[in-house]
Short mmCIF file of C-alpha atoms and ligand atoms in Angstrom, two decimals:
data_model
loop_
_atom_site.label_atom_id
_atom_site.label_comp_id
_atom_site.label_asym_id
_atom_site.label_seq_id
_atom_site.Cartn_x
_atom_site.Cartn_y
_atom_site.Cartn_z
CA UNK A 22 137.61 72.24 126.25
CA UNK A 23 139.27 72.28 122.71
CA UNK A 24 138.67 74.80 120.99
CA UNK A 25 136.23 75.40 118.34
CA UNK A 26 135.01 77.62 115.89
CA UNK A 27 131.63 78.78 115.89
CA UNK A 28 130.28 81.69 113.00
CA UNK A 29 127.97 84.21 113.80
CA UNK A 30 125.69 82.81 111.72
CA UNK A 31 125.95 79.60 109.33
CA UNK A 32 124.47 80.58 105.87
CA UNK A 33 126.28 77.58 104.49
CA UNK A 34 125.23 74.72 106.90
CA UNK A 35 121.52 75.99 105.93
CA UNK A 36 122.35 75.85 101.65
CA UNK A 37 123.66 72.03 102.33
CA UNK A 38 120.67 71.47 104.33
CA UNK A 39 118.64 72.33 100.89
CA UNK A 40 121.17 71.99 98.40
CA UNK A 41 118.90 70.42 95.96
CA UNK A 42 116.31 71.99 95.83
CA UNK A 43 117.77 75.99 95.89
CA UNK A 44 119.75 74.53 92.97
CA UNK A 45 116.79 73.55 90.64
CA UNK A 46 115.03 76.60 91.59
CA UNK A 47 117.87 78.82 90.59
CA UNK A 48 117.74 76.62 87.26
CA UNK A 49 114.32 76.97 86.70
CA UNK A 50 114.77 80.93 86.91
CA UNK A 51 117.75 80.86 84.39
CA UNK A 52 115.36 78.48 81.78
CA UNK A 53 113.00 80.68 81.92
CA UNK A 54 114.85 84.25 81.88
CA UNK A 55 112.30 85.62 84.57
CA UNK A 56 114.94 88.06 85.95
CA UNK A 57 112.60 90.86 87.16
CA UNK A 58 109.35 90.12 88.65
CA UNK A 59 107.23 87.76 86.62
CA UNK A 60 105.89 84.27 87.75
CA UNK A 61 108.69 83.33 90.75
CA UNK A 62 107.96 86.60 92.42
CA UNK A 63 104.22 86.20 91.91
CA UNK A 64 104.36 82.98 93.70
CA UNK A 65 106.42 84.42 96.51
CA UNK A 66 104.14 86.94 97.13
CA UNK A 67 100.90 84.83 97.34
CA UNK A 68 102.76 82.12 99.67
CA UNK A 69 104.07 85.02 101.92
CA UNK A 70 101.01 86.40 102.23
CA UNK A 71 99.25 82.89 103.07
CA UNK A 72 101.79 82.07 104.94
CA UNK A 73 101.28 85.40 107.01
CA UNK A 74 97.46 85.01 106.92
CA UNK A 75 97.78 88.64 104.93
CA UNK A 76 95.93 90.27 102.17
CA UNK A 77 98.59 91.79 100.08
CA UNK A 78 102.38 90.85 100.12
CA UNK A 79 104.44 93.60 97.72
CA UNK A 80 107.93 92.28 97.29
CA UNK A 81 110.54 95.10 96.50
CA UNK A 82 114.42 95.34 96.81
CA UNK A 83 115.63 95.30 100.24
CA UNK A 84 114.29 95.79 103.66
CA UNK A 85 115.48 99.12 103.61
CA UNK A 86 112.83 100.25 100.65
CA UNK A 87 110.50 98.65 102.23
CA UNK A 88 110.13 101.10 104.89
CA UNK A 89 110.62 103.98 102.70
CA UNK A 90 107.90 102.82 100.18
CA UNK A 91 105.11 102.03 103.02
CA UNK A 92 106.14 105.86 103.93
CA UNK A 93 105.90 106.96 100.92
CA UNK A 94 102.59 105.18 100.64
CA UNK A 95 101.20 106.37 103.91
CA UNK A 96 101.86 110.17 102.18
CA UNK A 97 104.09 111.12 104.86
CA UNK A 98 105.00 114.98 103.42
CA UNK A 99 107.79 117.43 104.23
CA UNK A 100 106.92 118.61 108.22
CA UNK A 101 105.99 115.22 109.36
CA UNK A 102 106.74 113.57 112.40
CA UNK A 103 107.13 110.05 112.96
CA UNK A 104 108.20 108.10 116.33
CA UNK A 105 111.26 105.31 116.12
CA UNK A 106 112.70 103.38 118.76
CA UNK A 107 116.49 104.93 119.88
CA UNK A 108 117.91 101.64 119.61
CA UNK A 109 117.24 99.80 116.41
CA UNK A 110 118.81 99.22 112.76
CA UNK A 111 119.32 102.76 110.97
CA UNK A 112 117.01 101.80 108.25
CA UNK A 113 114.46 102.32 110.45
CA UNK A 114 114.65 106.11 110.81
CA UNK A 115 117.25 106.95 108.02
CA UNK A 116 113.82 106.24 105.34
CA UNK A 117 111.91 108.68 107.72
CA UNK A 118 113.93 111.41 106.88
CA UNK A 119 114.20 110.21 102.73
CA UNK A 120 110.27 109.94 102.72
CA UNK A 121 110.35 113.83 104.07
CA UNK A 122 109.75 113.22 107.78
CA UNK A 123 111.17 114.42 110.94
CA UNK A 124 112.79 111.60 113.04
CA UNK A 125 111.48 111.60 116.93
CA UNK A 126 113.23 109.24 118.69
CA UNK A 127 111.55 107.29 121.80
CA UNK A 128 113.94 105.61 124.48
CA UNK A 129 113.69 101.45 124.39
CA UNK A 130 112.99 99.25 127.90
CA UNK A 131 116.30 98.15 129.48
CA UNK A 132 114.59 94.39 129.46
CA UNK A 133 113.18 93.90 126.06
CA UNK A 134 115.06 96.32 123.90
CA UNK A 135 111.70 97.38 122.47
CA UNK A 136 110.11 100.64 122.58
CA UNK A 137 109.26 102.05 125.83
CA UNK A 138 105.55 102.82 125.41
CA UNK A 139 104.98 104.81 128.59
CA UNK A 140 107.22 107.57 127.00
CA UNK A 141 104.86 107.69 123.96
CA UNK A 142 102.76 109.97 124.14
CA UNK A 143 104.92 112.89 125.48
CA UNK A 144 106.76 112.38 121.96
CA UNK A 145 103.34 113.52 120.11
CA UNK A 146 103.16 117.11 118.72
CA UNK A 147 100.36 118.01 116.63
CA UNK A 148 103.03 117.10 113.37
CA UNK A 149 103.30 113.37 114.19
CA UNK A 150 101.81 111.30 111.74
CA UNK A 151 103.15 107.89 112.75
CA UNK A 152 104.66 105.32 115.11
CA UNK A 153 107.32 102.72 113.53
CA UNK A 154 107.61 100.39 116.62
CA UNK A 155 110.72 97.42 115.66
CA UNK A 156 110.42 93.77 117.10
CA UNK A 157 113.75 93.86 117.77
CA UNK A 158 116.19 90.71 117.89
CA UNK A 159 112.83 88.81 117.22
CA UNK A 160 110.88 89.44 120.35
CA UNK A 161 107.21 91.80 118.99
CA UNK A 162 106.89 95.38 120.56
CA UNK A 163 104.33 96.17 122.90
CA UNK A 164 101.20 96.24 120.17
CA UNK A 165 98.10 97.10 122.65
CA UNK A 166 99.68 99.89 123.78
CA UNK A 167 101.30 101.03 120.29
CA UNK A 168 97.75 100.34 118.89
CA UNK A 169 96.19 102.22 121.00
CA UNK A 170 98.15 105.73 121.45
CA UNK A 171 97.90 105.49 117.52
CA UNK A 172 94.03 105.36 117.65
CA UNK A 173 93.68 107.75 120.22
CA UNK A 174 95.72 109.90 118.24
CA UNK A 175 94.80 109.50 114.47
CA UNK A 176 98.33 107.82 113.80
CA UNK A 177 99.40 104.97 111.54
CA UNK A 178 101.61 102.12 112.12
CA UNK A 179 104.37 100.68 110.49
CA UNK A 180 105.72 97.48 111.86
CA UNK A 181 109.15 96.83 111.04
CA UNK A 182 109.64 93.19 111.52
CA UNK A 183 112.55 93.02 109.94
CA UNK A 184 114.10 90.54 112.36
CA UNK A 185 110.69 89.26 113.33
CA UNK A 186 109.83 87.13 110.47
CA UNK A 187 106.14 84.58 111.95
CA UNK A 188 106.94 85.88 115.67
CA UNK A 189 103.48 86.40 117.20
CA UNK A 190 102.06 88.65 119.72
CA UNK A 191 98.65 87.11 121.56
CA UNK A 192 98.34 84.74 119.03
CA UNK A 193 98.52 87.57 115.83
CA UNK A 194 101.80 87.21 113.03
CA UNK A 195 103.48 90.20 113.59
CA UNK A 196 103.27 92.90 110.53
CA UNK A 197 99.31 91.76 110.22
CA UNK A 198 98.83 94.42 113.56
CA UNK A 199 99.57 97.71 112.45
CA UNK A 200 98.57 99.27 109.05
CA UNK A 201 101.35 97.57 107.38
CA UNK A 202 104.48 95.37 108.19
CA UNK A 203 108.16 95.69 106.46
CA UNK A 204 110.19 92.88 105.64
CA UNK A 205 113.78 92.56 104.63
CA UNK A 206 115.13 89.05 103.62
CA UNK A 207 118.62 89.92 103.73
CA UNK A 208 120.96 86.80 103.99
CA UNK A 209 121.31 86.64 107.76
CA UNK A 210 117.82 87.68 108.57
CA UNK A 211 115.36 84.57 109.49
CA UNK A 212 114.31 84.23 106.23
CA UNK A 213 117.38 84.91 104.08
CA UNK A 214 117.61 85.65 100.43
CA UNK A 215 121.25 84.93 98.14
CA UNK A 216 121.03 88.63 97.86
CA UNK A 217 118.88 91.18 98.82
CA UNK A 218 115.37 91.56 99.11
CA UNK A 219 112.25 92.61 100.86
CA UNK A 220 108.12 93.09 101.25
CA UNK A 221 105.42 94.80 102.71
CA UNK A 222 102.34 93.58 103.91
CA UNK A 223 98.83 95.13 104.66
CA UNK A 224 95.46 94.52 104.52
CA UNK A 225 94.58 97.64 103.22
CA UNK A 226 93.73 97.68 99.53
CA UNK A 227 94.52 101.19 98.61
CA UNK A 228 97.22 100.95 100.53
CA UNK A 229 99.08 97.88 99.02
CA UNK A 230 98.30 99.23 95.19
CA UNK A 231 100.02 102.58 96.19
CA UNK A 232 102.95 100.85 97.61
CA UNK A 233 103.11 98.53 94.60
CA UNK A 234 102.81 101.12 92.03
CA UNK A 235 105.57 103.31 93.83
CA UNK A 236 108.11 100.31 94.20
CA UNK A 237 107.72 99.93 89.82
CA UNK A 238 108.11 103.37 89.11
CA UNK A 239 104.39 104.78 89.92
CA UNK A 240 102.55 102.71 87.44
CA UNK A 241 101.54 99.41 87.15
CA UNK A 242 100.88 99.11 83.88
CA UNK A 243 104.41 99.30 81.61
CA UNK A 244 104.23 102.85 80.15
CA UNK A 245 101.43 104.22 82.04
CA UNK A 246 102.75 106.02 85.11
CA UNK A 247 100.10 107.52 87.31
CA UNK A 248 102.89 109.36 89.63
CA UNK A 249 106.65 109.08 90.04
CA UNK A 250 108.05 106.19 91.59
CA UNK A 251 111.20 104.40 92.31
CA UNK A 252 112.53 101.30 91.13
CA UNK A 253 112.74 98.78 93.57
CA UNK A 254 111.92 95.39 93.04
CA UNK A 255 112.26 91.32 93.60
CA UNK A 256 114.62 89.79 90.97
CA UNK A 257 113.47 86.10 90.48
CA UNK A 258 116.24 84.37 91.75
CA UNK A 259 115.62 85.55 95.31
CA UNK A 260 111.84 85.21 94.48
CA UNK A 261 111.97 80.98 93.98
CA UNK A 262 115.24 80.82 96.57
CA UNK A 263 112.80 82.34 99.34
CA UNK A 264 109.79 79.92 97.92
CA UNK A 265 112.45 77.10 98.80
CA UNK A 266 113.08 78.77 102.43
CA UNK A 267 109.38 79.55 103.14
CA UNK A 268 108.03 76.10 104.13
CA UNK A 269 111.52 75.59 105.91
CA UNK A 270 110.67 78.98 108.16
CA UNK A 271 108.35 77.68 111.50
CA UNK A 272 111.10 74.96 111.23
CA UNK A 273 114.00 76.73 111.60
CA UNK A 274 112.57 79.07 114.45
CA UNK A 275 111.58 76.46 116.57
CA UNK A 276 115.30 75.49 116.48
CA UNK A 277 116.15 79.24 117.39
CA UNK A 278 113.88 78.29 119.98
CA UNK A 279 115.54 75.19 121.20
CA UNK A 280 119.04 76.83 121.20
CA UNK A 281 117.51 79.94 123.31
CA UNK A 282 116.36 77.44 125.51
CA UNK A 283 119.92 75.45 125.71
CA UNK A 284 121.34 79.24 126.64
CA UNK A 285 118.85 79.84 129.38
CA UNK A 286 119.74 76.37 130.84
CA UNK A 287 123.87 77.54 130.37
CA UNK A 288 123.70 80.76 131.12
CA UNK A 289 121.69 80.88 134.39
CA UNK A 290 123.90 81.00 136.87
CA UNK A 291 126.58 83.14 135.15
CA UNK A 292 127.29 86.97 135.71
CA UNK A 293 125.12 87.95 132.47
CA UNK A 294 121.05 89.45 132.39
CA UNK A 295 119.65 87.01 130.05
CA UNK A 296 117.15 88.00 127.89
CA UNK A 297 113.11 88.65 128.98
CA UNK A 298 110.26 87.42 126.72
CA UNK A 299 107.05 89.25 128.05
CA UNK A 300 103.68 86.62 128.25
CA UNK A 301 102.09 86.64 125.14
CA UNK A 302 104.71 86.58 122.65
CA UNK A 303 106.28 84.16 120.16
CA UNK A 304 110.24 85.20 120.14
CA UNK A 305 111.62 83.76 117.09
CA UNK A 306 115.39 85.20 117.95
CA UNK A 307 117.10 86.45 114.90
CA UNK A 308 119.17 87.50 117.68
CA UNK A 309 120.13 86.25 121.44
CA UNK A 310 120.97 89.42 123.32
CA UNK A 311 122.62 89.19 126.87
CA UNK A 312 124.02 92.04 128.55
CA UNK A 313 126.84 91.96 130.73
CA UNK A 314 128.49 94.79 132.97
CA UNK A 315 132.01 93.78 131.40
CA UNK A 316 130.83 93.31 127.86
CA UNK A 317 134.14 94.01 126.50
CA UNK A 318 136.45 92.09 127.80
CA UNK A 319 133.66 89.33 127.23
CA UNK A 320 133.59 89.99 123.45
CA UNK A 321 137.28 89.82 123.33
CA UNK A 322 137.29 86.54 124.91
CA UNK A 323 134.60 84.84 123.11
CA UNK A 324 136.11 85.83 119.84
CA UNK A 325 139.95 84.71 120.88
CA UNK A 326 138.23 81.16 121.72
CA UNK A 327 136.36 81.36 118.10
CA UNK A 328 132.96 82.56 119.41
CA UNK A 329 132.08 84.94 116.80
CA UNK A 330 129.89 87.16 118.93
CA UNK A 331 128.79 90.44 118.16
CA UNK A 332 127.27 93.79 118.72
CA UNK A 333 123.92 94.74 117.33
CA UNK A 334 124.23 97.75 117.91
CA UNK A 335 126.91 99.26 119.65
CA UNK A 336 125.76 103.19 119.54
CA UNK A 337 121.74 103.78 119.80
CA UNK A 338 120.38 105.76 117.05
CA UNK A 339 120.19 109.54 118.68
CA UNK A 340 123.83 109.24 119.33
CA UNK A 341 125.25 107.78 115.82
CA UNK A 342 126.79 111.04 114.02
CA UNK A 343 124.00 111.18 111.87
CA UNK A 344 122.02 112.46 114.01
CA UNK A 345 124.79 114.92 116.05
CA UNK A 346 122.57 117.65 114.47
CA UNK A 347 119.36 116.40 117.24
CA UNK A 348 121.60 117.22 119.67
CA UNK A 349 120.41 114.00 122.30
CA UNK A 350 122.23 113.91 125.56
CA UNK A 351 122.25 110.39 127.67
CA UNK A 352 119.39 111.73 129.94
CA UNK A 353 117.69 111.68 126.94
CA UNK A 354 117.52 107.94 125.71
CA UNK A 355 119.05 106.49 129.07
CA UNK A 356 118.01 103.10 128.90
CA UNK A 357 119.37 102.70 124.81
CA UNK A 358 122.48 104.43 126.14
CA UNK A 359 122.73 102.23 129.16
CA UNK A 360 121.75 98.96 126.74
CA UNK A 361 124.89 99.88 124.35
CA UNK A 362 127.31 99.92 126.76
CA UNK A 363 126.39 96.07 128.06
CA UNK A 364 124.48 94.41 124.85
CA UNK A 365 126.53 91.43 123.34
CA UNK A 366 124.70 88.85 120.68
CA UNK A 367 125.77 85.53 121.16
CA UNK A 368 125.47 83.22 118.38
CA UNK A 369 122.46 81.41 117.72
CA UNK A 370 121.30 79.37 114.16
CA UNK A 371 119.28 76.83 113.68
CA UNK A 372 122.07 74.55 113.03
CA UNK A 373 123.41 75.60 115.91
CA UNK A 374 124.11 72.55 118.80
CA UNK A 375 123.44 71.88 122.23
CA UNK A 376 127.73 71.39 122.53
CA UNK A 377 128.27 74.71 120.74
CA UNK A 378 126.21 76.38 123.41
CA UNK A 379 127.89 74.16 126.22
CA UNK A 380 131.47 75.74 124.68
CA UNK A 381 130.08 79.24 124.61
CA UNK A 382 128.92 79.28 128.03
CA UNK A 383 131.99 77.84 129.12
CA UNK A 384 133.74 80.90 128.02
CA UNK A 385 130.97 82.65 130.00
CA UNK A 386 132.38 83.83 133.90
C1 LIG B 658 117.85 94.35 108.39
C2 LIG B 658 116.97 95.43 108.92
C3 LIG B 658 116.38 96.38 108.08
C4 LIG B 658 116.75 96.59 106.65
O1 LIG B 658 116.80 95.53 105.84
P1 LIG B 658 117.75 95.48 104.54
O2 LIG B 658 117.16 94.36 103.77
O3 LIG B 658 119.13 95.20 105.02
O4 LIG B 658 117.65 96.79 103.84
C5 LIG B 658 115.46 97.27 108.64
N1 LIG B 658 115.17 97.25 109.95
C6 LIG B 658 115.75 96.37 110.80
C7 LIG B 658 115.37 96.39 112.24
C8 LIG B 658 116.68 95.44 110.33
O5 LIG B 658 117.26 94.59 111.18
#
């Protein structure tokens, strides 16, 4: 086969694929100066949150804050304990420890990358104050379970659905399950900003005004400050740019979904474990995941035949330096150690074609 190029992810395809519109809406920003907040990122807000079948939608500056500002929101306090998944994006336990807390890692499943519910509970000490599962790569975390430990034991949850953006579990949006859901729209994510940005959603009044009077500097009237804050907000560029993506979004994961499906029909009889939706769930793949037992030499190939494949992430949480000082042996987190050494993310786009895939799994032994 000749050989082709194919990105990791095509942010351009998708601008030329809207080029019109993202154009006048970054006009319309400039005409009207509306930099910071104001009218775009009003509009955002109340078509995420429709969109999401939410209450409250409170935009701030990157994914990243918003985990730290639902934290900070759900009063987690110097002592705290709260349970992340070994194998996920540091943001998700690097704002533990800024909001105060402790960091307790819980091993992932070798099939779905998610959090390994069974292994829970013996995580729980009478400090823990939350659980932060991740619907990693796309595919939603076990929520009956979650849901349930965290009733039985008087904790909250914090969904990061950071790669998850309209993926469902039993029929519910992700984020709308727990006591609040965290959102980045960084470029590459589902729904991708020009920059960065992010949002929080909940259905819990006090909840969403303390999260959107910590993301403006504790006050939500200019001036009058009822505690200290950070800054962290929407500017309106990303605000109307994302109101130009948003109707675009079921769209464009059903075409994840159709290039998922072109992989499964590639891939199958190929020396790779393919990746395992469980019944009940809507995958929207921000990421297509297969694991193979020679995962280097497969890397190497793909990206000497212009298969820009990656590795998302290549060293589990417990064992990145940062956290040398937890002291986390293999034993530990087996299957996130295990999942490292054979994980490889193969493109996938929704511009992405049926040929591209045929190429890619040609590479595939
Ligand atoms: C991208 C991501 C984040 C952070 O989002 P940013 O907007 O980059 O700060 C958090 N958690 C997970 C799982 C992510 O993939």
């Amino acid at each position: 086969m000749t050989k082709k190029i194919i990105p990791f992810v095509d942010l351009y395809g998708q601008y030329i694929s809207i080029k019109e519109e993202i154009d006048a809406a970054i006009q319309n920003v400039i005409n009207s100066s509306a930099f910071i907040r104001g009218s775009f990122v009003e509009n955002f807000e109340n078509e995420f949150s429709k969109l999401l079948g939410i209450k409250h939608t409170i935009s701030c500056g990157n994914g990243t804050d918003s985990l730290y500002i639902a934290m900070r929101a759900l009063g987690v306090i110097p002592g705290d304990e709260v349970i992340v998944p070994a194998h996920s994006w540091i943001s998700t336990s690097e704002t533990v420890t800024q909001a105060g807390g402790k960091v307790v890692f819980c091993d992932t499943n070798a099939d779905t990358f998610t959090i390994n519910t069974k292994l829970i509970e013996a995580k729980i000490s009478a400090n823990t104050v939350g659980i932060i599962p991740v619907h990693l790569y796309g595919q939603p975390a076990d929520m009956d379970e979650i849901m349930a430990i965290a009733k039985k034991h008087n904790l909250w949850v914090l969904e990061d659905c950071a790669q998850a953006h309209l993926a469902t579990y039993k029929g519910q949006k992700v984020g709308s399950i727990g006591d609040a859901g965290s959102f980045s729209f960084y470029p590459g994510k589902n729904l991708g900003a020009m920059g960065d940005a992010g949002a929080i959603i909940t259905n819990d009044d006090n909840l969403a005004t303390r999260m959107a009077m910590y993301c403006r500097h504790g006050g939500l009237t200019k001036g009058e400050h009822q505690i200290e804050g950070i800054n962290s907000r929407m500017d309106g560029l990303q605000a109307a740019i994302l109101s130009v993506k948003l109707p675009h979004l079921e769209g464009w994961n059903k075409k994840r979904i159709v290039v998922a499906d072109y992989y499964e029909k590639y891939l199958v009889n190929k020396q790779l474990a393919l990746p395992f939706t469980k019944d009940g769930r809507t995958h929207v793949w921000h990421l297509y995941v297969v694991k193979s037992k020679t995962r280097d030499s497969l890397l190497k190939k793909l990206r000497r035949n212009g298969v820009m494949a990656s590795i998302n992430y290549p060293i589990a949480l417990p064992f990145l330096p940062a956290y040398s000082y937890l002291n986390s042996t293999k034993e530990d987190f087996l299957e996130s150690y295990k999942n490292q050494l054979e994980i490889i993310s193969l493109p996938i786009y929704p511009e992405l074609l049926e040929e591209d895939v045929i190429y890619i799994a040609s590479l595939v032994d």
